[in-house]
XYZ file of C-alpha atoms in Angstrom:
614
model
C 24.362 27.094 -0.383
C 21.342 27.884 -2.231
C 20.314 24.139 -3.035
C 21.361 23.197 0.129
C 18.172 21.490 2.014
C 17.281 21.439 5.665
C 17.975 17.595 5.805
C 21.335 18.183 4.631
C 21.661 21.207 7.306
C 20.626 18.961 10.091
C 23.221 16.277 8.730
C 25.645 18.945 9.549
C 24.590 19.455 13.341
C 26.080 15.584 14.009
C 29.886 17.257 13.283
C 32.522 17.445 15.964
C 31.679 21.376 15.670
C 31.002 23.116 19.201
C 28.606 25.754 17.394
C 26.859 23.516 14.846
C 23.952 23.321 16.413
C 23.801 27.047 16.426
C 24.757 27.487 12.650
C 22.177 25.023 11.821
C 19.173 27.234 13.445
C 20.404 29.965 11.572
C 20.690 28.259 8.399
C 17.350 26.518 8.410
C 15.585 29.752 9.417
C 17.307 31.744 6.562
C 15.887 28.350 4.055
C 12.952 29.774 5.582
C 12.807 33.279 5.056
C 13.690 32.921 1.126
C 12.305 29.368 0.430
C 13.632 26.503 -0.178
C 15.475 25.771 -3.598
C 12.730 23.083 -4.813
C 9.684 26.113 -4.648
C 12.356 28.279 -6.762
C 12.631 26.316 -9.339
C 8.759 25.390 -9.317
C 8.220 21.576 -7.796
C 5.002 20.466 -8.295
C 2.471 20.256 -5.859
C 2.646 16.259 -6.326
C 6.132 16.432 -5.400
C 5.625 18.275 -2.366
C 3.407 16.682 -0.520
C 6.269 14.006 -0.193
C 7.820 14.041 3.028
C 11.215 15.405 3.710
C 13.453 11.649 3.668
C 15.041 10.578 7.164
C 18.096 12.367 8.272
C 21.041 11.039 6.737
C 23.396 8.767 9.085
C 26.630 10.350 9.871
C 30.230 8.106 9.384
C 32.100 6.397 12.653
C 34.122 4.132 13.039
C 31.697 1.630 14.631
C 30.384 1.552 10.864
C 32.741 2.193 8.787
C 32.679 -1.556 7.817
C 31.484 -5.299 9.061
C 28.325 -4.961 10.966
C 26.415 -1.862 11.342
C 25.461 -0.603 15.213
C 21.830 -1.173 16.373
C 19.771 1.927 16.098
C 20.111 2.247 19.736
C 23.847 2.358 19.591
C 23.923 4.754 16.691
C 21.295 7.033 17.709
C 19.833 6.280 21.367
C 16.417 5.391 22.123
C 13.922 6.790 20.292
C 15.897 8.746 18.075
C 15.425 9.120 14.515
C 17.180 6.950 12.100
C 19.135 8.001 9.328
C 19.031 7.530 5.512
C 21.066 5.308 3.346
C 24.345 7.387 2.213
C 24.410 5.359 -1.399
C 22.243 2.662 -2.613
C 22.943 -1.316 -1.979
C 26.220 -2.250 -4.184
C 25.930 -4.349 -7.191
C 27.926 -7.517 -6.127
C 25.379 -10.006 -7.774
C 22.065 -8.368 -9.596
C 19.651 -11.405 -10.586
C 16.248 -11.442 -11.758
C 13.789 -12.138 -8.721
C 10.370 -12.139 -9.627
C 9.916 -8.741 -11.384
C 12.777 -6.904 -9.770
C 16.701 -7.247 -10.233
C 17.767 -8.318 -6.544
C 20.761 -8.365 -5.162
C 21.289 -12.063 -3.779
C 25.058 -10.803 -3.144
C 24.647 -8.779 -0.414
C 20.885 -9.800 1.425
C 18.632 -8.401 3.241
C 18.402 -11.015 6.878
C 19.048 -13.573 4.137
C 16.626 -12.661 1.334
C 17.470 -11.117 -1.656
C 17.728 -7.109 -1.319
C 16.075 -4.854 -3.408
C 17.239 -1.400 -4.301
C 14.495 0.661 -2.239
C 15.328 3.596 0.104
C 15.076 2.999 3.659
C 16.567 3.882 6.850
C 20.245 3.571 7.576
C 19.536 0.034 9.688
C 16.856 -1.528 7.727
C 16.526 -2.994 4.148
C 14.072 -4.603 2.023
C 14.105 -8.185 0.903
C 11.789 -10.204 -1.435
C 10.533 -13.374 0.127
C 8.392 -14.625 -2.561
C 6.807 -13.663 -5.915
C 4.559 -14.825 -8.642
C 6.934 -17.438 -10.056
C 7.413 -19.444 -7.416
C 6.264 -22.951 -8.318
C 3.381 -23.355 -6.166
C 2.096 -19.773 -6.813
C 2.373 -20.765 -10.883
C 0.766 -23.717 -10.227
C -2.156 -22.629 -8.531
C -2.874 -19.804 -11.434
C -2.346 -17.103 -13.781
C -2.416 -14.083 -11.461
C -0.754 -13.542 -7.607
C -2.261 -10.289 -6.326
C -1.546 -11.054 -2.454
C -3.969 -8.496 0.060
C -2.828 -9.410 2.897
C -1.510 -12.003 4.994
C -1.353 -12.508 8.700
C 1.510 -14.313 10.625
C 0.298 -17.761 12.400
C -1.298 -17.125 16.014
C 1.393 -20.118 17.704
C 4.791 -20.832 15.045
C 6.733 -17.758 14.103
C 7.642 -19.681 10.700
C 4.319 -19.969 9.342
C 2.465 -16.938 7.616
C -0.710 -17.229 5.801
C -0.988 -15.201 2.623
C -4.459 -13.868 1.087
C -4.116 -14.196 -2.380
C -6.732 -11.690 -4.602
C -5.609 -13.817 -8.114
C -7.478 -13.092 -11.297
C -9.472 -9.833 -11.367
C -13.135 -11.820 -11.223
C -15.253 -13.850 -8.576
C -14.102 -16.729 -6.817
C -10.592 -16.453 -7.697
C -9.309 -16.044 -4.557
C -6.703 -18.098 -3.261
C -4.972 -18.843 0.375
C -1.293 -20.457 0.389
C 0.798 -21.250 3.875
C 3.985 -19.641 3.480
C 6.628 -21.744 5.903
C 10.157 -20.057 6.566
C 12.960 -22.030 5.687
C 15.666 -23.577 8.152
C 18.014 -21.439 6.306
C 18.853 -18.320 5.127
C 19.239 -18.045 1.826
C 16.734 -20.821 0.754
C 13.097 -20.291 -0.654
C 10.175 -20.720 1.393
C 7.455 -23.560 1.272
C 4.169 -21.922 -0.254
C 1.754 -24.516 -0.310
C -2.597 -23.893 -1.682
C -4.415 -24.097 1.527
C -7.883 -22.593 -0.089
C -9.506 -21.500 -3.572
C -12.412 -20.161 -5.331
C -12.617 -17.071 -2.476
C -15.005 -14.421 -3.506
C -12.785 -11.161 -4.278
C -10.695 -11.694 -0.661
C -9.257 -9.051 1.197
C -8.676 -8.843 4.686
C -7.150 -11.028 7.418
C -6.792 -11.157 10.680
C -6.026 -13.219 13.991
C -9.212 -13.327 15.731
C -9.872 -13.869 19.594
C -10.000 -17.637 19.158
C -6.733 -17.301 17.903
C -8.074 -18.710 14.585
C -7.246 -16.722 10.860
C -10.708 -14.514 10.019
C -10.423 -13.631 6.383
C -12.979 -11.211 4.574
C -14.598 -11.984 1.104
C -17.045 -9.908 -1.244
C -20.304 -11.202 0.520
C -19.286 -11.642 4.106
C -16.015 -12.761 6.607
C -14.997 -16.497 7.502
C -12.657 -17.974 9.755
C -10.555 -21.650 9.568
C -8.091 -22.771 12.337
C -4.754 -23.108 10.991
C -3.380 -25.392 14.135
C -5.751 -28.135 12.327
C -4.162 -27.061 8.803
C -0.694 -26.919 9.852
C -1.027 -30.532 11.032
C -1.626 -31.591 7.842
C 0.109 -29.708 5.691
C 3.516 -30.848 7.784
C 2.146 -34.104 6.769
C 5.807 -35.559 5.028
C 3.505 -37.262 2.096
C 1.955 -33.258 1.776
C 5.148 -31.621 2.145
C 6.828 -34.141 -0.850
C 3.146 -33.351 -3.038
C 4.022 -31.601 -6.222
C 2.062 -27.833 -6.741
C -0.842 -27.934 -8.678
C -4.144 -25.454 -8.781
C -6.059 -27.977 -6.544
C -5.488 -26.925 -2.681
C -3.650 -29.593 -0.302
C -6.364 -29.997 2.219
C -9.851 -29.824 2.982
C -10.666 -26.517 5.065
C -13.645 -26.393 7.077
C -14.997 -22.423 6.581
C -17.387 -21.160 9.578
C -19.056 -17.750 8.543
C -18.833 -14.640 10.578
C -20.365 -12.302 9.077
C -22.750 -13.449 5.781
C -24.990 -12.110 3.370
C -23.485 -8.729 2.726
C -25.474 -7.738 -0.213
C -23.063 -7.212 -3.539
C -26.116 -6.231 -5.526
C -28.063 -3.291 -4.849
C -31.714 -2.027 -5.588
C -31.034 -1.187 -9.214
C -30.005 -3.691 -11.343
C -27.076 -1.430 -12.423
C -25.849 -0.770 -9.092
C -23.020 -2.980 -7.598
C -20.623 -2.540 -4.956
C -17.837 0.137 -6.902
C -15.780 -0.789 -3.406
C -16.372 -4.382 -2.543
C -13.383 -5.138 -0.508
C -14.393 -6.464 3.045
C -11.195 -4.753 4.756
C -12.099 -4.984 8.795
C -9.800 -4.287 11.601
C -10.446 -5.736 15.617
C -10.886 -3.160 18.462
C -9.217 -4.290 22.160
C -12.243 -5.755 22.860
C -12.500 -8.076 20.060
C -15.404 -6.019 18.488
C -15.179 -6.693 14.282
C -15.294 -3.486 12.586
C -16.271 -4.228 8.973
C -15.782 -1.793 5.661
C -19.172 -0.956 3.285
C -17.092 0.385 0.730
C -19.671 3.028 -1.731
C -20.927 1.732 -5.074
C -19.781 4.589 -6.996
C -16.479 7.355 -6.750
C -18.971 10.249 -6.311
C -22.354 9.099 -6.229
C -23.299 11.536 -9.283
C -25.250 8.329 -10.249
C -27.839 9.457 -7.020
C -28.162 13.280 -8.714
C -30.650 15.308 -8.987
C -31.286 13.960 -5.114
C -30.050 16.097 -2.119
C -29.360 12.983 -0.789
C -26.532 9.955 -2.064
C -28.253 6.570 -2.116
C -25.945 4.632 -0.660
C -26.654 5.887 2.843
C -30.273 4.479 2.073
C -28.059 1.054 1.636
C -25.706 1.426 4.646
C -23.015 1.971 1.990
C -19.812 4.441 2.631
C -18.885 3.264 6.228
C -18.081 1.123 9.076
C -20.359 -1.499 10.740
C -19.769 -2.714 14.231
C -20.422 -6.510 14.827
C -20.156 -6.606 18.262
C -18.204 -9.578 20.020
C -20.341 -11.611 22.448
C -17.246 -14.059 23.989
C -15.824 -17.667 23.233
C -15.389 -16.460 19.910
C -19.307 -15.009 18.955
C -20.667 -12.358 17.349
C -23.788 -10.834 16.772
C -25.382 -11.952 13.904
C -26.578 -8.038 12.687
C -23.930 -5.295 12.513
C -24.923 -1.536 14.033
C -23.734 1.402 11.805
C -20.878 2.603 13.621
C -19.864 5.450 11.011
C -21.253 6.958 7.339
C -19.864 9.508 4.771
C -16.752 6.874 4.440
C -15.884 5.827 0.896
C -13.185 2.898 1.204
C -11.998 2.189 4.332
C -9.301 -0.155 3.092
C -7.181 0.702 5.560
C -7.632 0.251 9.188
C -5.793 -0.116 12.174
C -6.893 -0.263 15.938
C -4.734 1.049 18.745
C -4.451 -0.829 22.028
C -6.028 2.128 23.583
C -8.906 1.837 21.378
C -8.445 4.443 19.257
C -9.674 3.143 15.780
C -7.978 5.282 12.338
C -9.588 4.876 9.208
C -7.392 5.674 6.082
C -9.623 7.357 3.649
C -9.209 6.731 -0.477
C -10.910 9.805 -1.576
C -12.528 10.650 -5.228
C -11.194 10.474 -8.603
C -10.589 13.986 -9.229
C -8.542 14.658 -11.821
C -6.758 17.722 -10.841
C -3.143 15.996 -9.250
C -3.135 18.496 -6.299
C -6.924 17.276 -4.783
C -8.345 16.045 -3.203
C -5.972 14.981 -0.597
C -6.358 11.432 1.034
C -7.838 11.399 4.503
C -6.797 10.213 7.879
C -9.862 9.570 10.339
C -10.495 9.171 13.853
C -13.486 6.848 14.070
C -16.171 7.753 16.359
C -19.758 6.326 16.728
C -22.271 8.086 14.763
C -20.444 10.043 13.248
C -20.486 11.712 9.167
C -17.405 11.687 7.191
C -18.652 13.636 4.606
C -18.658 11.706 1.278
C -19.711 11.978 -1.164
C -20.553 15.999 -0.127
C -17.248 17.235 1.428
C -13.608 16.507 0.336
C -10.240 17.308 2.647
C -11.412 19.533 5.422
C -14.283 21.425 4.390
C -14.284 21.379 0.587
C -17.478 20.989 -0.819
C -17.483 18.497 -4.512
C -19.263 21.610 -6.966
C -21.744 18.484 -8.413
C -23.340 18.367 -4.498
C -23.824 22.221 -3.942
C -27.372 21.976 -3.151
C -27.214 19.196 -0.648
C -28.522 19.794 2.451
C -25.743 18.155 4.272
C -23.064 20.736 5.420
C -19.234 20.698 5.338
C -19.033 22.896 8.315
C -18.529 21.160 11.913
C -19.691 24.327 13.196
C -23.297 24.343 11.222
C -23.394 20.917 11.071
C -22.056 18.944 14.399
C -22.671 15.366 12.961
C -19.830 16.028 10.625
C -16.497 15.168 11.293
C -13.540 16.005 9.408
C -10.153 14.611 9.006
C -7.919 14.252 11.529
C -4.678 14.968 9.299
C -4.574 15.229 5.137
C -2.541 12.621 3.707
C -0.934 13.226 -0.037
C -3.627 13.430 -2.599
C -4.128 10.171 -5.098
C -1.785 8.501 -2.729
C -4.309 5.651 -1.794
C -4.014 4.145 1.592
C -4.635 0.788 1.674
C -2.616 -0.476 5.045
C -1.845 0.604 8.353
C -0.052 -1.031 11.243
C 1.496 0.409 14.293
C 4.716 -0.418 15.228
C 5.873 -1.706 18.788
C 8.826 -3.800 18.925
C 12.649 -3.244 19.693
C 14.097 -4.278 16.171
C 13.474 -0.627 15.443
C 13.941 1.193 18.403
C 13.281 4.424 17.224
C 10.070 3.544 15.204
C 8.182 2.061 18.586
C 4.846 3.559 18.962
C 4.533 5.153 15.358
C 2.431 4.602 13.033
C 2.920 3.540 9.861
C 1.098 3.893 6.271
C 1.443 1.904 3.156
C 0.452 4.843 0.068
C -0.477 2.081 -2.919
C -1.045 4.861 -5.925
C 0.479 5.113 -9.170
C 0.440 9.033 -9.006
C 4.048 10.109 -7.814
C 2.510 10.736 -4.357
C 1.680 6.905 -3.874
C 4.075 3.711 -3.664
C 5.664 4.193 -0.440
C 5.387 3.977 3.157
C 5.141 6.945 5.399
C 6.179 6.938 9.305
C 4.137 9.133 11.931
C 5.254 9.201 15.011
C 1.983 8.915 17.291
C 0.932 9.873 21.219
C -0.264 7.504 23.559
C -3.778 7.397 22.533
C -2.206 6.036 19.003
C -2.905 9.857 16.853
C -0.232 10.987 14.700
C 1.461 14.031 16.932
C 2.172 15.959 13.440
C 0.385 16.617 10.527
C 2.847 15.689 8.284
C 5.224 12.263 8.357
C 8.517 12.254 10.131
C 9.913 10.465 6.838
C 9.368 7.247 4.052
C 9.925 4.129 5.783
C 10.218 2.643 2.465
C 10.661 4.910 -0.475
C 12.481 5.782 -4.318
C 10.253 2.876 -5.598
C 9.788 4.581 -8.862
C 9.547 2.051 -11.780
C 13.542 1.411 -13.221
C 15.677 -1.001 -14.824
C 15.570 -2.716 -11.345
C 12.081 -3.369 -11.042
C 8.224 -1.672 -11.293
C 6.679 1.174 -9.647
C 5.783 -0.025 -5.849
C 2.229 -1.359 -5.076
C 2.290 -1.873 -1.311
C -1.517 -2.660 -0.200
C -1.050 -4.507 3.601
C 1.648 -4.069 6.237
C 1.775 -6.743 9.311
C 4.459 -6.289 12.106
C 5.797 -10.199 12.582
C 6.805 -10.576 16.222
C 10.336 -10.717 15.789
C 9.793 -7.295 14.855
C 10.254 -7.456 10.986
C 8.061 -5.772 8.936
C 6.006 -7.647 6.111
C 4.675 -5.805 2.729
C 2.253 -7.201 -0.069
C 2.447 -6.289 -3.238
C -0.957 -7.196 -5.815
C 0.035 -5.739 -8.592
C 3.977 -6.865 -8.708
C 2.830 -10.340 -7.117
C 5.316 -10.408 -4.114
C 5.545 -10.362 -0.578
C 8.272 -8.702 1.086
C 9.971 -8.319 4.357
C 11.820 -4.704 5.624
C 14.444 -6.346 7.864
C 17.787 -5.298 9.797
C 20.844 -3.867 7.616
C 24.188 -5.577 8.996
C 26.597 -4.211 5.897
C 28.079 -0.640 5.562
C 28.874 1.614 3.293
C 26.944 0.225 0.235
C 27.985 1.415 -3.249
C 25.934 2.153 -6.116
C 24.606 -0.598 -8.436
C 25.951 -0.902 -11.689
C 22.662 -1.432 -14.342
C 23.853 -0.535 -17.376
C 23.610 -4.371 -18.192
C 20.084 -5.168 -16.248
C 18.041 -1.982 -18.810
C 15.077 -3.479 -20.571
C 14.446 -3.585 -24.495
C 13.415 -0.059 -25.740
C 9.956 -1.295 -26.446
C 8.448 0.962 -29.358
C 12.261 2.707 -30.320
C 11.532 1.908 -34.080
C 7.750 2.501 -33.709
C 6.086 5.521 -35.266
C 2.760 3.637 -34.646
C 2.975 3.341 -30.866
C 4.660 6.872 -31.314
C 1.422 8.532 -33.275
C -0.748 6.711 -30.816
C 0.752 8.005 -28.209
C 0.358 11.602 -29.146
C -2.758 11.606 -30.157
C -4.223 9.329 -27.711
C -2.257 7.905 -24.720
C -0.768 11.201 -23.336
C -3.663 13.737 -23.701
C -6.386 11.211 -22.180
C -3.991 8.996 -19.402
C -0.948 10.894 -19.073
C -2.709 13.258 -16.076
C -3.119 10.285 -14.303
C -0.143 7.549 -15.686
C 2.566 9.765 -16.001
C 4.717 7.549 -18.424
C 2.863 8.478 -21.311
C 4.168 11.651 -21.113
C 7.539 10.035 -21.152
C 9.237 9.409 -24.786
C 7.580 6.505 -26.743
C 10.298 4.162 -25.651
C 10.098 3.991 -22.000
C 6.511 4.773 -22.669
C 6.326 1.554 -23.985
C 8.457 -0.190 -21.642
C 6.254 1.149 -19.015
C 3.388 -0.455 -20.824
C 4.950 -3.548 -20.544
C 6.748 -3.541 -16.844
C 3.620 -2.140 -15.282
C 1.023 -5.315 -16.536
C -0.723 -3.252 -18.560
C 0.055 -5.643 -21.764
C -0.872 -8.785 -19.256
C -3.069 -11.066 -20.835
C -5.872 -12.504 -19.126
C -8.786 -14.208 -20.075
C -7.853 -13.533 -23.662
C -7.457 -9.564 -23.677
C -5.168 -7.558 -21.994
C -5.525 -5.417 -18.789
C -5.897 -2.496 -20.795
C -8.074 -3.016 -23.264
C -10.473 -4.341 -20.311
C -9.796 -0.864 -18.871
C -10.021 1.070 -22.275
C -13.586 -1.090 -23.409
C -15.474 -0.166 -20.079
C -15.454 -3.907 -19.164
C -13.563 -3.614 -15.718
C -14.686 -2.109 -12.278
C -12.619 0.599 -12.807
C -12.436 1.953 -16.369
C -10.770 3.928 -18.288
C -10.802 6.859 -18.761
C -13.025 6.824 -15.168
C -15.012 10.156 -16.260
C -15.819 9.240 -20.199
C -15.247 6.557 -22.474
C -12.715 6.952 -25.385
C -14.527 8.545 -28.718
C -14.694 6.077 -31.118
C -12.197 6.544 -33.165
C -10.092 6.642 -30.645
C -10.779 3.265 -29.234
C -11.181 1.850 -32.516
C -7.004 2.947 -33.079
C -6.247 1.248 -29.949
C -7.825 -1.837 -29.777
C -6.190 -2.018 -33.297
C -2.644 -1.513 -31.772
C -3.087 -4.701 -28.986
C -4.794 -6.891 -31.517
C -1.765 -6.568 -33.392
C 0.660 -7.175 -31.026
């Protein structure tokens, strides 16, 4: 019994038994009392801050084969769901987009991919990087978010990132098809966008979309008009959009360089997020991870700049806002993620500094409230104090300093929130009123999406997740390590994921098969990539594993799937004429690498010699 786990003990309480429920107390108290079988054999503090998974379904009859019961047949309203027994089968594995899908056995008629989820949903891939409008428009698809059409439930507009650089940005229409089983209609609706992020459906029912510099809006009833157009729907893809969009600013002139020259916006991305009353609350991401830049000041800079928080553009009707935004909070670094409650509750998801100890600090999860200090650069989870601010005059103490506010809840370190969504629909009975986190980080903590059940007010009534909505995306031989950054609830109920760094959209849908059987890969692995290498090998040892492998644990794998991983991450991507990670490794990206000091020389020199070669 001793590697029994409480999950499995409270799989045991659904037998026929007449005392389970009682042997099932006992049990989990005595896991308890002498710890649990992970802590004996020394889990690492990565592994666990992940969430227990869901409770695994039990076996009846009504599921047993055919279609599976709704979740409120198998569980009753508001229950919680239960886990996947086995994996989806392998009746038909095919290459879609960078994972091996099965197109056998879908997912509401997409291709299924081989992700855990609850018993009575499953993931599907909708669309990636190869289709031929998305290869048409460009070399990159890093999709940010995308919104679902204010009046047709077929249409979905899709924020495209593309190439890491300005005006790059794309939008494409993404129309269902009449039939399962057939691709979608992407057509290029805008380009040249200035680093896009956000979108949203504003009160005018229009699309709002948020750029480096500022926010615009376009209405898509005038765009769909067109684009349904028969002589536009029979137009072959190219990189020139369809249409002419007329862009009205929102918000304009947000300032991308600051008062030193050397100073630019570290965390440009204009996430925003609408309250109930239509207010636009807008993200000033900080210009640096920890504002050491600011030192030997008590002081960071960027509050100086309005930098590290939230601004309030307040809505004045018919569609208006003011034309200058009020600070509504500071002390924020990246408030990528943000989701408003229809109480008005607004929950910021906090991407906290590059530390690079594993275990801190933890991501944060914020309740927003006017004035208030979050604590960045100063403070880190709840009243950690970063050692390079000690003799700041701002305090990490609510209690000596009342203008600071801490987290609400700790959310698993490295594990970068990037989107947030509450769920209220009956698809999913027992998800309604949660709410639900897409984790976007490479650590092991990141690339998944957690579940908290919330009150009425919309705050989490746990400190830890009930369970992975989506989970085991861990990079395989059936596609990359997960990179979920927005989540949007479609009114059928279906939930919609992004992707930037795999290029796809996907959709968590309803599972109708049972009893799915483990996929047979042994004919989908990839090439061992550096096998017969004792270059890549050395280079690894002596380079790749002491400075990365803290961070980009594959490195610390053998030099084979080291390599591999090298390759099925993007890393090896070329763009612009150089890879992504010699622009990481040469300090000539936004985020280098190493992020605390360059490589030594020599060190460089031996690795820029390795991808030149290649």
């Amino acid at each position: 019994m001793s590697g029994l786990r409480p999950a499995h003990l409270l799989a045991l309480c659904r037998s026929s038994h007449p005392h389970a429920a009682a042997w099932v107390s006992l049990a989990v108290a005595l896991c308890v009392a002498c710890g649990s079988a992970d802590d004996a054999a020394g889990t690492s503090p990565a592994e666990r801050e992940r969430p227990a998974r869901l409770p695994e379904p039990e076996t009846t009859a009504s599921n047993a084969g055919g279609q599976g019961p709704s979740a409120a047949d198998a569980r009753g309203a508001g229950a919680a769901p239960a886990a996947a027994l086995l994996p989806p089968p392998a009746a038909s594995l095919q290459a879609v987009g960078p994972y091996q899908a099965d197109v056998g056995r879908d997912c509401d008629g997409w291709p299924r991919l081989a992700l855990t989820t609850p018993a009575d949903a499953c993931v599907g891939i909708v669309t990636h990087a190869s289709h031929p409008a998305i290869a048409a428009a460009g070399p990159r698809f890093r999709p940010r978010s995308m919104v679902q059409d204010p009046e047709r439930d077929d249409v979905f507009w899709v924020l495209d990132a593309g190439a890491q650089r300005d005006h790059a940005g794309r939008v494409f229409r993404l129309r269902l098809p009449a039939q399962p089983g057939q691709e979608p209609l992407l057509q290029l609706v805008m380009a040249r966008l200035n680093r896009p992020h956000g979108s949203r459906i504003g009160p005018d029912r229009k699309v709002y979309v948020g750029e480096v510099d500022g926010v615009f809006r376009f209405d898509p009833r005038a765009v769909n008009r067109a684009l349904d157009a028969p002589a536009l729907l029979a137009t072959a893809p190219s990189a020139r959009p369809l249409v002419q969009v007329a862009r009205e600013p929102v918000v304009a002139g947000l300032a991308t360089q600051l008062r030193r020259e050397d100073r630019i916006r570290y965390h440009p991305m204009s996430s925003f997020v609408f309250t109930p009353t239509w207010d636009l609350v807008l993200n000033r991401g900080s210009s640096t991870d920890r504002c050491l830049e600011s030192l030997p000041a008590a002081r960071c800079e960027d509050e100086a700049d309005d930098l590290a928080g939230l601004v309030l553009y307040r809505h004045l009707g018919e569609g208006r806002f003011a034309a200058t935004g009020e600070m509504l909070a500071r002390g924020l670094r990246n408030s990528v993620a943000l989701v408003a409650h229809a109480s008005g509750t607004v929950l910021q998801g906090e991407n906290g500094v590059d530390f690079a100890e594993a275990d801190r600090p933890h991501e944060e999860l914020n309740v927003i409230r006017a004035g208030a200090h979050y604590g960045w650069p100063y403070c880190y989870d709840e009243r950690g104090r970063d050692p390079s601010w000690a003799h700041s005059d701002f305090l990490c103490d609510p209690a000596q300093n009342p203008g600071y506010q801490p987290p609400l809840l700790l959310l698993p370190p490295h594990g970068a929130p990037l989107g947030m969504a509450y769920y209220d629909h009956e698809r999913f009975a027992w998800l309604r009123g949660s709410l639900l986190i897409a984790l976007h980080g490479y650590r092991a903590t990141g690339h998944r999406v957690l579940v908290f059940p919330a009150d009425a007010r919309g705050l989490p009534t746990g400190r830890e997740p009930s369970g992975e909505l989506v989970g085991g995306w861990e990079a395989s031989d059936l596609g990359p390590k997960g990179a979920p950054v927005e989540l949007l609830v479609a009114r059928d109920g279906a939930i919609w994921l992004v992707e930037d760094k795999n290029g796809t959209v996907l959709r968590v849908g309803s599972e109708r098969y049972a009893a799915p059987r483990a996929p047979d890969t042994r004919a989908t692995g990839e090439p061992t990539e550096g096998a017969l290498d004792p270059e890549f090998a050395a280079l690894q040892a002596a380079v790749f594993a002491p400075r990365c492998g803290s961070c980009h644990g594959f490195f610390n794998e053998p030099a084979p799937a080291a390599a591999a991983a090298l390759r099925r991450e993007g890393w090896l991507a070329v763009e612009g004429g150089r890879t992504a990670l010699e622009r990481r490794v040469s300090r000539q990206h936004e985020r280098p690498m190493p992020p605390a000091e360059p490589l030594p020389p020599a060190e460089l020199a031996r690795v820029l010699a390795r991808l030149s070669a290649r």
